[in-house]
Amino acid sequence: MVCGTAHEFIFKNLIGSANLASTHLIPGTDVSGGTGKFRGMFDVIATPYCTANRYYIFCVDGGTKAVALLKNKDWEFKTNIGTDSDLWNYEQTALFTAYARFEYVPWNWKVTISDELT
């Protein structure tokens, strides 16, 4: 499940890790009558890019994924450590660079649910 940061704590407590049920933060039945039967079935990921009132549930066992990774160029890592670089030889300054070209695109949205909290 992907949700906004404003609802992260709520979703993690209601349907997140089953380990939370062993703590005293979450009783077996809460005041609203919730029994926690869905607890532990979801991995909750919060992101500021998700709008405050919308959340998404992605099926991970649905065969084709909801988004596809398109790689145009694999990761390429470079460093100046141990080279003839003046920065490394005289100032002992290490430089690290990485480059890749990829994007995630919508793919099979039949395995995704989007809902808005009102």
mmCIF file with all atom_site columns, C-alpha atoms in Angstrom:
data_model
loop_
_atom_site.group_PDB
_atom_site.id
_atom_site.type_symbol
_atom_site.label_atom_id
_atom_site.label_alt_id
_atom_site.label_comp_id
_atom_site.label_asym_id
_atom_site.label_entity_id
_atom_site.label_seq_id
_atom_site.pdbx_PDB_ins_code
_atom_site.Cartn_x
_atom_site.Cartn_y
_atom_site.Cartn_z
_atom_site.occupancy
_atom_site.B_iso_or_equiv
_atom_site.pdbx_formal_charge
_atom_site.auth_seq_id
_atom_site.auth_comp_id
_atom_site.auth_asym_id
_atom_site.auth_atom_id
_atom_site.pdbx_PDB_model_num
ATOM 1   C CA . MET A 1 1   ? 0.000   0.000   0.000   1.00 0.00 ? 1   MET A CA 1
ATOM 2   C CA . VAL A 1 2   ? 1.253   3.474   -0.880  1.00 0.00 ? 2   VAL A CA 1
ATOM 3   C CA . CYS A 1 3   ? -0.201  6.402   1.047   1.00 0.00 ? 3   CYS A CA 1
ATOM 4   C CA . GLY A 1 4   ? 0.559   10.000  1.919   1.00 0.00 ? 4   GLY A CA 1
ATOM 5   C CA . THR A 1 5   ? 2.726   10.805  4.911   1.00 0.00 ? 5   THR A CA 1
ATOM 6   C CA . ALA A 1 6   ? -0.265  12.206  6.820   1.00 0.00 ? 6   ALA A CA 1
ATOM 7   C CA . HIS A 1 7   ? -1.868  8.737   6.988   1.00 0.00 ? 7   HIS A CA 1
ATOM 8   C CA . GLU A 1 8   ? 1.255   6.607   7.411   1.00 0.00 ? 8   GLU A CA 1
ATOM 9   C CA . PHE A 1 9   ? 0.857   6.008   11.151  1.00 0.00 ? 9   PHE A CA 1
ATOM 10  C CA . ILE A 1 10  ? -2.843  5.188   10.832  1.00 0.00 ? 10  ILE A CA 1
ATOM 11  C CA . PHE A 1 11  ? -2.412  2.657   8.030   1.00 0.00 ? 11  PHE A CA 1
ATOM 12  C CA . LYS A 1 12  ? 0.643   1.039   9.624   1.00 0.00 ? 12  LYS A CA 1
ATOM 13  C CA . ASN A 1 13  ? -1.279  0.547   12.863  1.00 0.00 ? 13  ASN A CA 1
ATOM 14  C CA . LEU A 1 14  ? -4.444  -0.766  11.217  1.00 0.00 ? 14  LEU A CA 1
ATOM 15  C CA . ILE A 1 15  ? -3.155  -3.050  8.472   1.00 0.00 ? 15  ILE A CA 1
ATOM 16  C CA . GLY A 1 16  ? 0.628   -2.893  8.670   1.00 0.00 ? 16  GLY A CA 1
ATOM 17  C CA . SER A 1 17  ? 3.079   -5.281  10.235  1.00 0.00 ? 17  SER A CA 1
ATOM 18  C CA . ALA A 1 18  ? 1.724   -8.131  12.334  1.00 0.00 ? 18  ALA A CA 1
ATOM 19  C CA . ASN A 1 19  ? 4.486   -7.367  14.851  1.00 0.00 ? 19  ASN A CA 1
ATOM 20  C CA . LEU A 1 20  ? 2.570   -4.268  15.933  1.00 0.00 ? 20  LEU A CA 1
ATOM 21  C CA . ALA A 1 21  ? -0.182  -6.509  17.252  1.00 0.00 ? 21  ALA A CA 1
ATOM 22  C CA . SER A 1 22  ? 2.224   -7.898  19.838  1.00 0.00 ? 22  SER A CA 1
ATOM 23  C CA . THR A 1 23  ? 2.811   -4.434  21.273  1.00 0.00 ? 23  THR A CA 1
ATOM 24  C CA . HIS A 1 24  ? 0.292   -2.788  23.537  1.00 0.00 ? 24  HIS A CA 1
ATOM 25  C CA . LEU A 1 25  ? -0.255  0.064   21.071  1.00 0.00 ? 25  LEU A CA 1
ATOM 26  C CA . ILE A 1 26  ? -2.911  -1.893  19.204  1.00 0.00 ? 26  ILE A CA 1
ATOM 27  C CA . PRO A 1 27  ? -5.515  -3.875  21.117  1.00 0.00 ? 27  PRO A CA 1
ATOM 28  C CA . GLY A 1 28  ? -7.191  -6.925  19.593  1.00 0.00 ? 28  GLY A CA 1
ATOM 29  C CA . THR A 1 29  ? -10.412 -4.974  19.107  1.00 0.00 ? 29  THR A CA 1
ATOM 30  C CA . ASP A 1 30  ? -10.524 -1.188  19.026  1.00 0.00 ? 30  ASP A CA 1
ATOM 31  C CA . VAL A 1 31  ? -13.351 1.172   19.983  1.00 0.00 ? 31  VAL A CA 1
ATOM 32  C CA . SER A 1 32  ? -14.692 1.233   16.408  1.00 0.00 ? 32  SER A CA 1
ATOM 33  C CA . GLY A 1 33  ? -15.145 -2.545  16.394  1.00 0.00 ? 33  GLY A CA 1
ATOM 34  C CA . GLY A 1 34  ? -12.124 -3.252  14.182  1.00 0.00 ? 34  GLY A CA 1
ATOM 35  C CA . THR A 1 35  ? -10.711 -6.721  14.809  1.00 0.00 ? 35  THR A CA 1
ATOM 36  C CA . GLY A 1 36  ? -7.415  -6.344  12.952  1.00 0.00 ? 36  GLY A CA 1
ATOM 37  C CA . LYS A 1 37  ? -8.068  -9.303  10.656  1.00 0.00 ? 37  LYS A CA 1
ATOM 38  C CA . PHE A 1 38  ? -6.212  -7.551  7.805   1.00 0.00 ? 38  PHE A CA 1
ATOM 39  C CA . ARG A 1 39  ? -3.208  -6.701  9.981   1.00 0.00 ? 39  ARG A CA 1
ATOM 40  C CA . GLY A 1 40  ? 0.045   -8.000  8.560   1.00 0.00 ? 40  GLY A CA 1
ATOM 41  C CA . MET A 1 41  ? -1.310  -8.454  5.021   1.00 0.00 ? 41  MET A CA 1
ATOM 42  C CA . PHE A 1 42  ? 0.070   -5.144  3.719   1.00 0.00 ? 42  PHE A CA 1
ATOM 43  C CA . ASP A 1 43  ? 3.416   -3.397  3.519   1.00 0.00 ? 43  ASP A CA 1
ATOM 44  C CA . VAL A 1 44  ? 2.679   0.298   4.029   1.00 0.00 ? 44  VAL A CA 1
ATOM 45  C CA . ILE A 1 45  ? 4.920   2.787   2.221   1.00 0.00 ? 45  ILE A CA 1
ATOM 46  C CA . ALA A 1 46  ? 4.431   6.511   2.772   1.00 0.00 ? 46  ALA A CA 1
ATOM 47  C CA . THR A 1 47  ? 5.522   9.124   0.262   1.00 0.00 ? 47  THR A CA 1
ATOM 48  C CA . PRO A 1 48  ? 5.056   12.890  0.081   1.00 0.00 ? 48  PRO A CA 1
ATOM 49  C CA . TYR A 1 49  ? 4.269   12.488  -3.633  1.00 0.00 ? 49  TYR A CA 1
ATOM 50  C CA . CYS A 1 50  ? 0.973   10.787  -2.824  1.00 0.00 ? 50  CYS A CA 1
ATOM 51  C CA . THR A 1 51  ? -1.844  13.258  -2.261  1.00 0.00 ? 51  THR A CA 1
ATOM 52  C CA . ALA A 1 52  ? -3.116  13.578  1.286   1.00 0.00 ? 52  ALA A CA 1
ATOM 53  C CA . ASN A 1 53  ? -6.473  11.864  0.768   1.00 0.00 ? 53  ASN A CA 1
ATOM 54  C CA . ARG A 1 54  ? -5.581  9.194   -1.803  1.00 0.00 ? 54  ARG A CA 1
ATOM 55  C CA . TYR A 1 55  ? -3.979  5.811   -1.324  1.00 0.00 ? 55  TYR A CA 1
ATOM 56  C CA . TYR A 1 56  ? -3.067  2.930   -3.648  1.00 0.00 ? 56  TYR A CA 1
ATOM 57  C CA . ILE A 1 57  ? -2.949  -0.818  -3.095  1.00 0.00 ? 57  ILE A CA 1
ATOM 58  C CA . PHE A 1 58  ? -0.762  -2.881  -5.424  1.00 0.00 ? 58  PHE A CA 1
ATOM 59  C CA . CYS A 1 59  ? -1.133  -6.665  -5.726  1.00 0.00 ? 59  CYS A CA 1
ATOM 60  C CA . VAL A 1 60  ? 2.331   -8.216  -5.605  1.00 0.00 ? 60  VAL A CA 1
ATOM 61  C CA . ASP A 1 61  ? 1.184   -11.725 -6.586  1.00 0.00 ? 61  ASP A CA 1
ATOM 62  C CA . GLY A 1 62  ? -0.852  -10.723 -9.632  1.00 0.00 ? 62  GLY A CA 1
ATOM 63  C CA . GLY A 1 63  ? 1.577   -11.918 -12.305 1.00 0.00 ? 63  GLY A CA 1
ATOM 64  C CA . THR A 1 64  ? 2.218   -8.827  -14.421 1.00 0.00 ? 64  THR A CA 1
ATOM 65  C CA . LYS A 1 65  ? 3.134   -5.847  -12.223 1.00 0.00 ? 65  LYS A CA 1
ATOM 66  C CA . ALA A 1 66  ? 1.248   -2.551  -12.107 1.00 0.00 ? 66  ALA A CA 1
ATOM 67  C CA . VAL A 1 67  ? 4.301   -0.577  -13.221 1.00 0.00 ? 67  VAL A CA 1
ATOM 68  C CA . ALA A 1 68  ? 7.129   -1.586  -15.541 1.00 0.00 ? 68  ALA A CA 1
ATOM 69  C CA . LEU A 1 69  ? 10.799  -0.684  -15.258 1.00 0.00 ? 69  LEU A CA 1
ATOM 70  C CA . LEU A 1 70  ? 12.249  0.389   -18.607 1.00 0.00 ? 70  LEU A CA 1
ATOM 71  C CA . LYS A 1 71  ? 16.047  0.455   -18.554 1.00 0.00 ? 71  LYS A CA 1
ATOM 72  C CA . ASN A 1 72  ? 17.752  2.443   -21.281 1.00 0.00 ? 72  ASN A CA 1
ATOM 73  C CA . LYS A 1 73  ? 21.219  2.245   -19.697 1.00 0.00 ? 73  LYS A CA 1
ATOM 74  C CA . ASP A 1 74  ? 22.434  0.145   -16.770 1.00 0.00 ? 74  ASP A CA 1
ATOM 75  C CA . TRP A 1 75  ? 24.092  1.769   -13.765 1.00 0.00 ? 75  TRP A CA 1
ATOM 76  C CA . GLU A 1 76  ? 27.621  2.999   -14.402 1.00 0.00 ? 76  GLU A CA 1
ATOM 77  C CA . PHE A 1 77  ? 29.824  3.868   -11.399 1.00 0.00 ? 77  PHE A CA 1
ATOM 78  C CA . LYS A 1 78  ? 33.099  5.818   -11.512 1.00 0.00 ? 78  LYS A CA 1
ATOM 79  C CA . THR A 1 79  ? 35.571  7.030   -8.904  1.00 0.00 ? 79  THR A CA 1
ATOM 80  C CA . ASN A 1 80  ? 38.936  8.810   -8.822  1.00 0.00 ? 80  ASN A CA 1
ATOM 81  C CA . ILE A 1 81  ? 40.368  6.711   -5.967  1.00 0.00 ? 81  ILE A CA 1
ATOM 82  C CA . GLY A 1 82  ? 43.802  5.341   -6.863  1.00 0.00 ? 82  GLY A CA 1
ATOM 83  C CA . THR A 1 83  ? 43.994  7.247   -10.172 1.00 0.00 ? 83  THR A CA 1
ATOM 84  C CA . ASP A 1 84  ? 46.293  10.048  -11.379 1.00 0.00 ? 84  ASP A CA 1
ATOM 85  C CA . SER A 1 85  ? 43.693  12.643  -10.421 1.00 0.00 ? 85  SER A CA 1
ATOM 86  C CA . ASP A 1 86  ? 45.110  15.757  -8.727  1.00 0.00 ? 86  ASP A CA 1
ATOM 87  C CA . LEU A 1 87  ? 42.198  15.804  -6.318  1.00 0.00 ? 87  LEU A CA 1
ATOM 88  C CA . TRP A 1 88  ? 43.073  12.308  -5.151  1.00 0.00 ? 88  TRP A CA 1
ATOM 89  C CA . ASN A 1 89  ? 46.879  12.626  -5.170  1.00 0.00 ? 89  ASN A CA 1
ATOM 90  C CA . TYR A 1 90  ? 47.239  16.075  -3.574  1.00 0.00 ? 90  TYR A CA 1
ATOM 91  C CA . GLU A 1 91  ? 44.055  16.721  -1.625  1.00 0.00 ? 91  GLU A CA 1
ATOM 92  C CA . GLN A 1 92  ? 42.968  13.149  -0.819  1.00 0.00 ? 92  GLN A CA 1
ATOM 93  C CA . THR A 1 93  ? 39.483  14.006  -2.081  1.00 0.00 ? 93  THR A CA 1
ATOM 94  C CA . ALA A 1 94  ? 37.441  11.101  -3.379  1.00 0.00 ? 94  ALA A CA 1
ATOM 95  C CA . LEU A 1 95  ? 34.823  11.630  -6.070  1.00 0.00 ? 95  LEU A CA 1
ATOM 96  C CA . PHE A 1 96  ? 32.041  9.158   -6.820  1.00 0.00 ? 96  PHE A CA 1
ATOM 97  C CA . THR A 1 97  ? 29.675  9.437   -9.757  1.00 0.00 ? 97  THR A CA 1
ATOM 98  C CA . ALA A 1 98  ? 26.897  7.235   -11.007 1.00 0.00 ? 98  ALA A CA 1
ATOM 99  C CA . TYR A 1 99  ? 24.739  7.377   -14.093 1.00 0.00 ? 99  TYR A CA 1
ATOM 100 C CA . ALA A 1 100 ? 21.786  5.375   -15.368 1.00 0.00 ? 100 ALA A CA 1
ATOM 101 C CA . ARG A 1 101 ? 18.752  5.948   -17.541 1.00 0.00 ? 101 ARG A CA 1
ATOM 102 C CA . PHE A 1 102 ? 15.511  4.294   -16.544 1.00 0.00 ? 102 PHE A CA 1
ATOM 103 C CA . GLU A 1 103 ? 11.866  5.080   -15.945 1.00 0.00 ? 103 GLU A CA 1
ATOM 104 C CA . TYR A 1 104 ? 8.808   3.478   -14.409 1.00 0.00 ? 104 TYR A CA 1
ATOM 105 C CA . VAL A 1 105 ? 5.703   3.520   -16.583 1.00 0.00 ? 105 VAL A CA 1
ATOM 106 C CA . PRO A 1 106 ? 2.092   2.403   -15.979 1.00 0.00 ? 106 PRO A CA 1
ATOM 107 C CA . TRP A 1 107 ? 1.707   -1.176  -17.105 1.00 0.00 ? 107 TRP A CA 1
ATOM 108 C CA . ASN A 1 108 ? -1.031  -3.470  -15.791 1.00 0.00 ? 108 ASN A CA 1
ATOM 109 C CA . TRP A 1 109 ? -3.340  -1.296  -13.699 1.00 0.00 ? 109 TRP A CA 1
ATOM 110 C CA . LYS A 1 110 ? -5.838  -4.174  -13.274 1.00 0.00 ? 110 LYS A CA 1
ATOM 111 C CA . VAL A 1 111 ? -3.787  -5.257  -10.243 1.00 0.00 ? 111 VAL A CA 1
ATOM 112 C CA . THR A 1 112 ? -4.089  -1.844  -8.553  1.00 0.00 ? 112 THR A CA 1
ATOM 113 C CA . ILE A 1 113 ? -6.756  -0.195  -6.430  1.00 0.00 ? 113 ILE A CA 1
ATOM 114 C CA . SER A 1 114 ? -6.925  3.552   -5.911  1.00 0.00 ? 114 SER A CA 1
ATOM 115 C CA . ASP A 1 115 ? -9.239  5.075   -3.328  1.00 0.00 ? 115 ASP A CA 1
ATOM 116 C CA . GLU A 1 116 ? -9.858  8.510   -1.905  1.00 0.00 ? 116 GLU A CA 1
ATOM 117 C CA . LEU A 1 117 ? -10.558 9.169   1.758   1.00 0.00 ? 117 LEU A CA 1
ATOM 118 C CA . THR A 1 118 ? -13.477 11.542  2.308   1.00 0.00 ? 118 THR A CA 1
#
